mmCIF file of C-alpha atoms in Angstrom:
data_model
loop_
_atom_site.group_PDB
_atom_site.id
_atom_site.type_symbol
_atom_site.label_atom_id
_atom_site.label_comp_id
_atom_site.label_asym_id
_atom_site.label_seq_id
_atom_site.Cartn_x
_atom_site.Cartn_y
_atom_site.Cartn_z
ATOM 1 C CA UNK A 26 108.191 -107.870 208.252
ATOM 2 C CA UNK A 27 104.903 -108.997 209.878
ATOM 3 C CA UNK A 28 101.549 -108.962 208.017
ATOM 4 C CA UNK A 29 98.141 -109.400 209.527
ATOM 5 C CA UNK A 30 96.353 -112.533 208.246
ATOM 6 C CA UNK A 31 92.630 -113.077 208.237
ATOM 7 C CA UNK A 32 91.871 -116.437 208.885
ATOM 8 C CA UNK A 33 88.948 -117.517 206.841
ATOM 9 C CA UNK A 34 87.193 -120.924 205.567
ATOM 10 C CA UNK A 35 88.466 -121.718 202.082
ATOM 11 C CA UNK A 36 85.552 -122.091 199.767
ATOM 12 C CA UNK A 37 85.035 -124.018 196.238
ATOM 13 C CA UNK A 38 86.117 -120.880 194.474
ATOM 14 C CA UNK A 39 89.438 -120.929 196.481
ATOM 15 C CA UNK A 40 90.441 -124.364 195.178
ATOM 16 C CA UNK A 41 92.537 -123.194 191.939
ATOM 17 C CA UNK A 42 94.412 -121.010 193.877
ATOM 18 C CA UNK A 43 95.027 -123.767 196.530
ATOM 19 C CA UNK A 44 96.001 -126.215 194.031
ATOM 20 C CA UNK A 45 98.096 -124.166 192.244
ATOM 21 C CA UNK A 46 99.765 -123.020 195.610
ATOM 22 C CA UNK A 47 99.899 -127.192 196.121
ATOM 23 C CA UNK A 48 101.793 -127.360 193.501
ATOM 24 C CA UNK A 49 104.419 -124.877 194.338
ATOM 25 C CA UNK A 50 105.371 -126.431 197.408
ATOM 26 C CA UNK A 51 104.940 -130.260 197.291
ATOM 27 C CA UNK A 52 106.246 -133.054 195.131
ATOM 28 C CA UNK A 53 103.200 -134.774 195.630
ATOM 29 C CA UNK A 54 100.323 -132.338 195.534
ATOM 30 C CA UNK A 55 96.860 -132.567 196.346
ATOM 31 C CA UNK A 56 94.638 -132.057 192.821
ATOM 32 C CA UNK A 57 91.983 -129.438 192.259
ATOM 33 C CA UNK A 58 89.121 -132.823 192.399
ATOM 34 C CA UNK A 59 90.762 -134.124 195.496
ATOM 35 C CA UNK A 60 90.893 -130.445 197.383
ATOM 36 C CA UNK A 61 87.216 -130.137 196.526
ATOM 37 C CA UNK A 62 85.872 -133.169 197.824
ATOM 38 C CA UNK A 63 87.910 -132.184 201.027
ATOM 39 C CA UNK A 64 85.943 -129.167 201.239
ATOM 40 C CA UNK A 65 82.731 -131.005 201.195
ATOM 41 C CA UNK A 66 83.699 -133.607 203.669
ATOM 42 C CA UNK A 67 82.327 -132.756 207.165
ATOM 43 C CA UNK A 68 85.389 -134.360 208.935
ATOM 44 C CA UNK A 69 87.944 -131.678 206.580
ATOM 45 C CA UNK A 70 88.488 -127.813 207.869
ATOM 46 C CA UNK A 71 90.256 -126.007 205.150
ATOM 47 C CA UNK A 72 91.415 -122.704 206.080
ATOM 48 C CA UNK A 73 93.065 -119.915 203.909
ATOM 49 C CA UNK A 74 95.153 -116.882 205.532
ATOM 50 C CA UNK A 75 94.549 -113.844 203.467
ATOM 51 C CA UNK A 76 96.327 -109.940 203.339
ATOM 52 C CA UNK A 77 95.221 -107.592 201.234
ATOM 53 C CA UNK A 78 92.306 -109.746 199.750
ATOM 54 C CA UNK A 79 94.430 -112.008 198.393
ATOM 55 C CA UNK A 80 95.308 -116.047 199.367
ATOM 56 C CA UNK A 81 98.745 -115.937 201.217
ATOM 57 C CA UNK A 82 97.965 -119.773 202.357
ATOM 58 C CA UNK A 83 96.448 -122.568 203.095
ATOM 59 C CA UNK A 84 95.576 -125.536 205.492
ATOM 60 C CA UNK A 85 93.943 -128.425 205.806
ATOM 61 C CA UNK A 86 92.696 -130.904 208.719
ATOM 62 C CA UNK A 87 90.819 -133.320 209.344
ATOM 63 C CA UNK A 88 88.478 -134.436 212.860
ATOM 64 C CA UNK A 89 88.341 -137.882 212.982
ATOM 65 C CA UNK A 90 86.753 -138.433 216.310
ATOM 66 C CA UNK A 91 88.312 -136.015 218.107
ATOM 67 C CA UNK A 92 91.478 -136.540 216.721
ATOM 68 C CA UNK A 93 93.439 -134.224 214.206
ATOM 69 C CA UNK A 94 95.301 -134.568 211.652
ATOM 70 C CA UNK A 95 96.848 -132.028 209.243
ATOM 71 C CA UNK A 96 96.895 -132.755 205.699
ATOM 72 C CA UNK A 97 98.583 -129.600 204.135
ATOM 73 C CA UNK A 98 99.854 -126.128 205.518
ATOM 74 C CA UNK A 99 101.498 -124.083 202.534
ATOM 75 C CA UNK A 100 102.221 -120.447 202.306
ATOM 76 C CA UNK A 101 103.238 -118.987 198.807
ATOM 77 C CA UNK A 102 106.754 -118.385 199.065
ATOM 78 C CA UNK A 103 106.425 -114.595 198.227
ATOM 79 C CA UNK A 104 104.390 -114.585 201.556
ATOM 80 C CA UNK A 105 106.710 -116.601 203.761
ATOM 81 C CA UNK A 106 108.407 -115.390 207.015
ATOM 82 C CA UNK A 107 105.865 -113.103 207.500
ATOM 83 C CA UNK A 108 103.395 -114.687 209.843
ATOM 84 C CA UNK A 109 100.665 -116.321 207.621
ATOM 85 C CA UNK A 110 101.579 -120.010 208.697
ATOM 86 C CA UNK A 111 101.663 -118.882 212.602
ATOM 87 C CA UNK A 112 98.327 -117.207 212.079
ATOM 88 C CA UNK A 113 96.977 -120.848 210.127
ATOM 89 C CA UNK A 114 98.687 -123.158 212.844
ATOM 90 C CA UNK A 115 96.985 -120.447 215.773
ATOM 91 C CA UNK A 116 93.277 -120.680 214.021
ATOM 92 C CA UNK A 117 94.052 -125.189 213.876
ATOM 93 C CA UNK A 118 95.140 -124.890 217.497
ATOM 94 C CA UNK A 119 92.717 -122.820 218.684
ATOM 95 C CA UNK A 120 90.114 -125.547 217.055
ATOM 96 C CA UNK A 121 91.650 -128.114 218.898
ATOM 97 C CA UNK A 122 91.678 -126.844 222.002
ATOM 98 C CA UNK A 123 87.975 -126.791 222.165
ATOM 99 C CA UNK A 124 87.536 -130.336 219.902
ATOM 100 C CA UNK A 125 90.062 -131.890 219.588
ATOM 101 C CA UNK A 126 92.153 -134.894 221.480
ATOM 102 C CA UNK A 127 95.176 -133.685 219.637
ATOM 103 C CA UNK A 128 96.467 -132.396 216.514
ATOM 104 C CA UNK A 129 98.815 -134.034 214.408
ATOM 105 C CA UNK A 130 101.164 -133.211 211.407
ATOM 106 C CA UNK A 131 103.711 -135.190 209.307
ATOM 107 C CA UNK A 132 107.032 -133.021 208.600
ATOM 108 C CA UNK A 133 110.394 -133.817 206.246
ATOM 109 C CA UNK A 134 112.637 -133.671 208.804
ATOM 110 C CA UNK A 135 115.039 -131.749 206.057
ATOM 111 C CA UNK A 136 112.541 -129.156 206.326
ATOM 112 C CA UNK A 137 114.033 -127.207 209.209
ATOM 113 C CA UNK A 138 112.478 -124.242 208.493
ATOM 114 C CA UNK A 139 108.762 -126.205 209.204
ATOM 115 C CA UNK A 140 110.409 -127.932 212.192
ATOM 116 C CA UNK A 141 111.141 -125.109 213.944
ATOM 117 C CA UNK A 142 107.692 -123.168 213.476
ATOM 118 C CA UNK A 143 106.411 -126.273 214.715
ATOM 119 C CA UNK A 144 108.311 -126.413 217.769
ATOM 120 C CA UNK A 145 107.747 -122.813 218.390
ATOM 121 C CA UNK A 146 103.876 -123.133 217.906
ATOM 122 C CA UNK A 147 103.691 -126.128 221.190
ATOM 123 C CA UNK A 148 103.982 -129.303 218.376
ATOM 124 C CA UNK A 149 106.139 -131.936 219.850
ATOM 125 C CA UNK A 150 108.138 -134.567 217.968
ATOM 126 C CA UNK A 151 106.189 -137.861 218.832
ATOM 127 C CA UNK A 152 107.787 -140.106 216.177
ATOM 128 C CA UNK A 153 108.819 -141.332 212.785
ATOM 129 C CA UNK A 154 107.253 -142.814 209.590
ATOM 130 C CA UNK A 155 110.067 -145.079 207.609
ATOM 131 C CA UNK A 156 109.738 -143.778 203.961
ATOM 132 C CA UNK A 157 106.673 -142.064 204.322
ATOM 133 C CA UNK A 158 107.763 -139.220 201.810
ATOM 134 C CA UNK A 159 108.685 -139.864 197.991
ATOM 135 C CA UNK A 160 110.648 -137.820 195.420
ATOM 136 C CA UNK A 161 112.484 -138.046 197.084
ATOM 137 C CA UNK A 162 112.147 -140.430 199.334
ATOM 138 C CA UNK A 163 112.623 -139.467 203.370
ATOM 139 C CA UNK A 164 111.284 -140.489 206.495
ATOM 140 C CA UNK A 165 108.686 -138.167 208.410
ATOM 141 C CA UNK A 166 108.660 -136.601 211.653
ATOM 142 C CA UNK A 167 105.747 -136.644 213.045
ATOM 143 C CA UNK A 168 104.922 -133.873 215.510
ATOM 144 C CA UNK A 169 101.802 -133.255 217.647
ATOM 145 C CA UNK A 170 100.010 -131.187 219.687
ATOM 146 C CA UNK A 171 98.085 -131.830 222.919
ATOM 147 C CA UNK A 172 95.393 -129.311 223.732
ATOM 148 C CA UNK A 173 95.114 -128.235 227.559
ATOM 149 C CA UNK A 174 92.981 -131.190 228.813
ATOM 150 C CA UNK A 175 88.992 -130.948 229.091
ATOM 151 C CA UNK A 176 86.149 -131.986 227.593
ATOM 152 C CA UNK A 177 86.286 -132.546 224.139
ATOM 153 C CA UNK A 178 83.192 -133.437 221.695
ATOM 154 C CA UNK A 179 84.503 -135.770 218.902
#
């Protein structure tokens, strides 16, 4: 079943839910402190997919001249399968079309489920990191995607 997400900037008051929603899906979470500083960081986008006025998920990029780089996508697992991390990867591609170089994300390859959505949503497989994830330990995948060429402003 299909939901319609609202794609919206996260904002300080946001960050308890996102950390807590951190926590849920990753081994090695991002921290309430560390989200916040994100979110006043020029070079970070954090965006939240909401449905019924509530947080469904998160993500968050960075710009680094014109490059991107994900940080964290999570959707709270009541919420999966129903379009919310489509609807955040659309809003981060639809940024990089118009800014960015490319867009780039870090994946456990055991994560099929993520690999897939990735695929389906243009990203590419463009490599590996050795180790790169702990507890446990596994390699990455990275995966990117190249917006249509054109002008970009870093």
């Amino acid at each position: 079943m299909r939901t319609e997400f609202t794609i919206l900037p996260a904002a300080p008051e946001d960050v308890k839910t996102l950390a807590s929603l951190e926590g849920a899906c990753f081994s090695e979470p991002w921290s309430e402190s560390a989200l916040l500083d994100a979110m006043h960081d020029a070079r970070y986008i954090c965006l939240k997919a909401c449905a019924g006025g509530e947080i469904a998920g998160y993500a968050l990029f960075q710009n680094i001249c014109g490059e991107g780089y994900v940080c964290s996508i999570a959707v709270f697992a009541a919420m999966r399968r129903r379009g919310a991390a489509s609807a955040l990867l659309g809003a981060m591609k639809s940024y990089a079309d118009k800014n960015l170089h490319f867009l780039t994300l870090e994946v456990r390859p055991s994560n099929a489920a993520a690999t897939a959505l990735y695929e389906k949503e243009g990203f590419c497989p463009a490599g590996r990191r050795k180790n790169f994830y702990r507890k446990p330990t596994e390699d990455a995948l990275l995966m990117t995607y190249t917006p249509e060429q054109g002008e970009k402003t870093p």
